[in-house]
């Protein structure tokens, strides 16, 4: 456990930031899963879900949750899935 006042405050800040990161990453993963399921089921709204997933990936990348290259790779793979 932290002893100094600043360390205690930093611990609280870190907990809040970790919750925020987890929420954002969860939203990104959920959007990707919805898109993959729509492609698998050959749903009509797959293109719309691709846009939503790409947007979620971009948001996660801009917040530093995933690296730029991973975001690019994921979006590429998702669009390849749609075009198959």
Coordinates of N, CA, C and O in Angstrom, one line a residue, residues 4-80:
X4 N 2.8 7.7 1.0 CA 2.7 9.1 0.9 C 1.4 9.6 0.3 O 0.7 8.8 -0.4
X5 N 1.0 10.8 0.6 CA -0.2 11.4 0.1 C -0.3 11.4 -1.4 O -1.3 11.0 -2.0
X6 N 0.8 11.7 -2.1 CA 0.8 11.8 -3.5 C 0.7 10.4 -4.1 O 0.1 10.2 -5.2
X7 N 1.3 9.4 -3.5 CA 1.2 8.0 -4.0 C -0.2 7.5 -3.9 O -0.7 6.8 -4.7
X8 N -0.9 7.9 -2.8 CA -2.3 7.5 -2.6 C -3.2 8.1 -3.7 O -4.0 7.4 -4.3
X9 N -3.0 9.4 -4.0 CA -3.7 10.1 -5.0 C -3.4 9.4 -6.4 O -4.4 9.3 -7.2
X10 N -2.2 9.1 -6.6 CA -1.8 8.5 -7.9 C -2.5 7.1 -8.1 O -2.9 6.8 -9.2
X11 N -2.6 6.4 -7.0 CA -3.3 5.1 -7.0 C -4.7 5.2 -7.4 O -5.2 4.5 -8.3
X12 N -5.4 6.2 -6.9 CA -6.8 6.5 -7.2 C -6.9 6.9 -8.7 O -7.8 6.4 -9.4
X13 N -6.0 7.7 -9.1 CA -6.1 8.2 -10.5 C -5.8 7.0 -11.5 O -6.5 6.9 -12.5
X14 N -4.9 6.1 -11.1 CA -4.6 5.0 -12.0 C -5.8 4.0 -12.0 O -6.1 3.5 -13.1
X15 N -6.5 3.8 -10.9 CA -7.7 3.0 -10.9 C -8.8 3.5 -11.9 O -9.4 2.8 -12.6
X16 N -9.0 4.8 -11.8 CA -10.0 5.5 -12.7 C -9.6 5.3 -14.2 O -10.4 5.0 -15.0
X17 N -8.3 5.5 -14.4 CA -7.8 5.4 -15.8 C -7.9 4.0 -16.3 O -8.3 3.8 -17.5
X18 N -7.6 3.0 -15.5 CA -7.7 1.6 -15.9 C -9.2 1.2 -16.2 O -9.4 0.5 -17.1
X19 N -10.1 1.7 -15.4 CA -11.5 1.5 -15.7 C -11.9 2.0 -17.0 O -12.6 1.4 -17.8
X20 N -11.5 3.3 -17.3 CA -11.8 3.9 -18.5 C -11.2 3.2 -19.7 O -11.9 2.9 -20.7
X21 N -10.0 2.7 -19.6 CA -9.3 1.9 -20.7 C -10.1 0.6 -20.9 O -10.3 0.2 -22.0
X22 N -10.4 -0.1 -19.8 CA -11.1 -1.3 -20.0 C -12.4 -1.2 -20.7 O -12.8 -2.0 -21.5
X23 N -13.2 -0.1 -20.3 CA -14.4 0.2 -21.0 C -14.3 0.4 -22.5 O -15.0 -0.2 -23.3
X24 N -13.3 1.2 -22.8 CA -13.1 1.6 -24.2 C -12.7 0.3 -25.0 O -13.1 0.1 -26.1
X25 N -11.8 -0.5 -24.4 CA -11.3 -1.7 -25.1 C -12.4 -2.7 -25.3 O -12.6 -3.3 -26.3
X26 N -13.3 -2.8 -24.3 CA -14.5 -3.7 -24.4 C -15.4 -3.2 -25.5 O -15.9 -4.1 -26.2
X27 N -15.6 -1.9 -25.6 CA -16.5 -1.5 -26.7 C -15.9 -1.8 -28.1 O -16.6 -2.2 -29.0
X28 N -14.6 -1.7 -28.2 CA -13.9 -2.0 -29.5 C -14.1 -3.5 -29.8 O -14.5 -3.9 -30.9
X29 N -13.8 -4.3 -28.8 CA -13.9 -5.8 -29.0 C -15.4 -6.2 -29.3 O -15.6 -7.1 -30.2
X30 N -16.3 -5.6 -28.7 CA -17.7 -5.9 -28.9 C -18.1 -5.5 -30.3 O -18.8 -6.3 -31.0
X31 N -17.7 -4.4 -30.8 CA -18.0 -4.0 -32.2 C -17.4 -4.9 -33.2 O -18.1 -5.3 -34.2
X32 N -16.2 -5.4 -32.9 CA -15.6 -6.3 -33.9 C -16.3 -7.7 -33.8 O -16.6 -8.3 -34.9
X33 N -16.7 -8.1 -32.7 CA -17.4 -9.4 -32.5 C -18.8 -9.3 -33.3 O -19.2 -10.3 -33.9
X34 N -19.5 -8.2 -33.1 CA -20.8 -8.0 -33.8 C -20.6 -8.1 -35.3 O -21.4 -8.7 -36.0
X35 N -19.5 -7.5 -35.8 CA -19.3 -7.5 -37.2 C -19.0 -8.9 -37.7 O -19.5 -9.4 -38.7
X36 N -18.1 -9.6 -37.0 CA -17.7 -11.0 -37.4 C -19.0 -11.9 -37.4 O -19.1 -12.7 -38.3
X37 N -19.8 -11.7 -36.4 CA -21.0 -12.5 -36.4 C -22.0 -12.2 -37.6 O -22.5 -13.1 -38.2
X38 N -22.1 -10.9 -37.9 CA -22.9 -10.5 -39.0 C -22.4 -11.1 -40.3 O -23.1 -11.5 -41.2
X39 N -21.0 -11.1 -40.5 CA -20.4 -11.7 -41.7 C -20.7 -13.2 -41.8 O -21.0 -13.7 -42.8
X40 N -20.6 -13.8 -40.6 CA -20.8 -15.3 -40.6 C -22.2 -15.6 -40.9 O -22.5 -16.6 -41.6
X41 N -23.1 -14.8 -40.4 CA -24.6 -15.1 -40.7 C -25.1 -14.5 -42.0 O -26.2 -14.6 -42.3
X42 N -24.1 -13.8 -42.7 CA -24.5 -13.1 -44.0 C -25.6 -12.1 -43.8 O -26.6 -12.1 -44.6
X43 N -25.5 -11.3 -42.8 CA -26.5 -10.3 -42.5 C -26.4 -9.1 -43.5 O -25.4 -8.9 -44.1
X44 N -27.5 -8.4 -43.6 CA -27.6 -7.3 -44.5 C -26.8 -6.1 -44.0 O -26.3 -5.3 -44.8
X45 N -26.7 -5.9 -42.7 CA -26.1 -4.7 -42.1 C -24.6 -4.9 -41.8 O -24.1 -4.1 -41.0
X46 N -23.9 -5.8 -42.6 CA -22.5 -6.0 -42.3 C -21.7 -4.8 -42.6 O -20.7 -4.5 -41.9
X47 N -22.0 -4.0 -43.7 CA -21.2 -2.8 -44.0 C -21.4 -1.8 -42.9 O -20.4 -1.1 -42.6
X48 N -22.5 -1.6 -42.4 CA -22.8 -0.7 -41.3 C -22.0 -1.1 -40.1 O -21.3 -0.2 -39.4
X49 N -22.0 -2.3 -39.8 CA -21.2 -2.8 -38.6 C -19.7 -2.7 -38.9 O -18.9 -2.5 -37.9
X50 N -19.3 -2.8 -40.1 CA -17.8 -2.6 -40.4 C -17.4 -1.2 -40.1 O -16.4 -1.0 -39.5
X51 N -18.3 -0.3 -40.5 CA -18.0 1.2 -40.2 C -17.9 1.4 -38.7 O -17.0 2.1 -38.2
X52 N -18.8 0.8 -38.0 CA -18.9 0.9 -36.5 C -17.6 0.3 -35.9 O -17.0 0.9 -35.0
X53 N -17.2 -0.9 -36.4 CA -16.0 -1.5 -35.9 C -14.8 -0.7 -36.2 O -13.9 -0.6 -35.3
X54 N -14.7 -0.2 -37.4 CA -13.5 0.6 -37.8 C -13.4 1.8 -36.9 O -12.3 2.2 -36.5
X55 N -14.5 2.4 -36.7 CA -14.6 3.6 -35.9 C -14.1 3.3 -34.4 O -13.3 4.1 -33.8
X56 N -14.6 2.2 -33.9 CA -14.2 1.8 -32.6 C -12.7 1.5 -32.5 O -12.0 1.8 -31.5
X57 N -12.2 0.9 -33.5 CA -10.7 0.6 -33.6 C -9.9 1.9 -33.7 O -8.9 2.0 -33.0
X58 N -10.4 2.8 -34.5 CA -9.7 4.1 -34.6 C -9.7 4.8 -33.2 O -8.7 5.5 -32.8
X59 N -10.8 4.8 -32.5 CA -10.9 5.4 -31.2 C -10.0 4.8 -30.2 O -9.3 5.5 -29.5
X60 N -9.9 3.5 -30.2 CA -9.0 2.8 -29.3 C -7.5 3.1 -29.7 O -6.7 3.3 -28.8
X61 N -7.2 3.3 -30.9 CA -5.9 3.6 -31.4 C -5.5 5.1 -31.0 O -4.5 5.3 -30.4
X62 N -6.5 6.0 -31.1 CA -6.2 7.4 -30.8 C -6.0 7.6 -29.3 O -5.3 8.5 -28.9
X63 N -6.6 6.7 -28.5 CA -6.5 6.8 -27.0 C -5.3 6.0 -26.5 O -5.0 6.0 -25.3
X64 N -4.5 5.4 -27.4 CA -3.3 4.7 -27.0 C -3.6 3.3 -26.5 O -2.7 2.7 -25.8
X65 N -4.7 2.7 -26.7 CA -5.1 1.4 -26.2 C -4.5 0.3 -27.0 O -4.1 -0.7 -26.5
X66 N -4.4 0.6 -28.3 CA -3.8 -0.4 -29.3 C -2.8 0.4 -30.2 O -3.0 1.7 -30.3
X67 N -1.8 -0.2 -30.7 CA -0.9 0.5 -31.5 C -1.5 0.7 -32.9 O -2.4 0.1 -33.4
X68 N -0.9 1.7 -33.6 CA -1.3 2.2 -34.9 C -1.3 1.0 -35.9 O -2.3 0.8 -36.7
X69 N -0.2 0.2 -35.9 CA -0.1 -0.9 -36.8 C -1.2 -2.0 -36.6 O -1.7 -2.5 -37.5
X70 N -1.5 -2.2 -35.3 CA -2.5 -3.2 -35.0 C -3.9 -2.8 -35.5 O -4.6 -3.5 -36.0
X71 N -4.1 -1.5 -35.3 CA -5.4 -0.9 -35.7 C -5.5 -1.1 -37.3 O -6.6 -1.5 -37.8
X72 N -4.5 -0.8 -38.0 CA -4.5 -0.8 -39.4 C -4.7 -2.3 -39.9 O -5.5 -2.6 -40.8
X73 N -4.0 -3.2 -39.2 CA -4.0 -4.6 -39.6 C -5.4 -5.2 -39.3 O -6.0 -5.9 -40.1
X74 N -6.0 -4.8 -38.2 CA -7.4 -5.3 -37.8 C -8.4 -4.8 -38.8 O -9.3 -5.5 -39.3
X75 N -8.3 -3.5 -39.2 CA -9.3 -2.9 -40.1 C -9.1 -3.6 -41.5 O -10.1 -3.9 -42.1
X76 N -7.9 -3.9 -41.9 CA -7.7 -4.5 -43.1 C -8.3 -5.9 -43.1 O -8.9 -6.4 -44.1
X77 N -8.1 -6.7 -42.1 CA -8.6 -8.0 -42.0 C -10.2 -8.0 -42.0 O -10.8 -8.9 -42.6
X78 N -10.8 -7.0 -41.3 CA -12.2 -7.0 -41.3 C -12.8 -6.7 -42.6 O -13.8 -7.3 -43.1
X79 N -12.2 -5.7 -43.4 CA -12.7 -5.4 -44.7 C -12.5 -6.6 -45.7 O -13.3 -6.8 -46.5
X80 N -11.4 -7.3 -45.5 CA -11.2 -8.5 -46.3 C -12.3 -9.6 -46.0 O -12.7 -10.3 -46.9

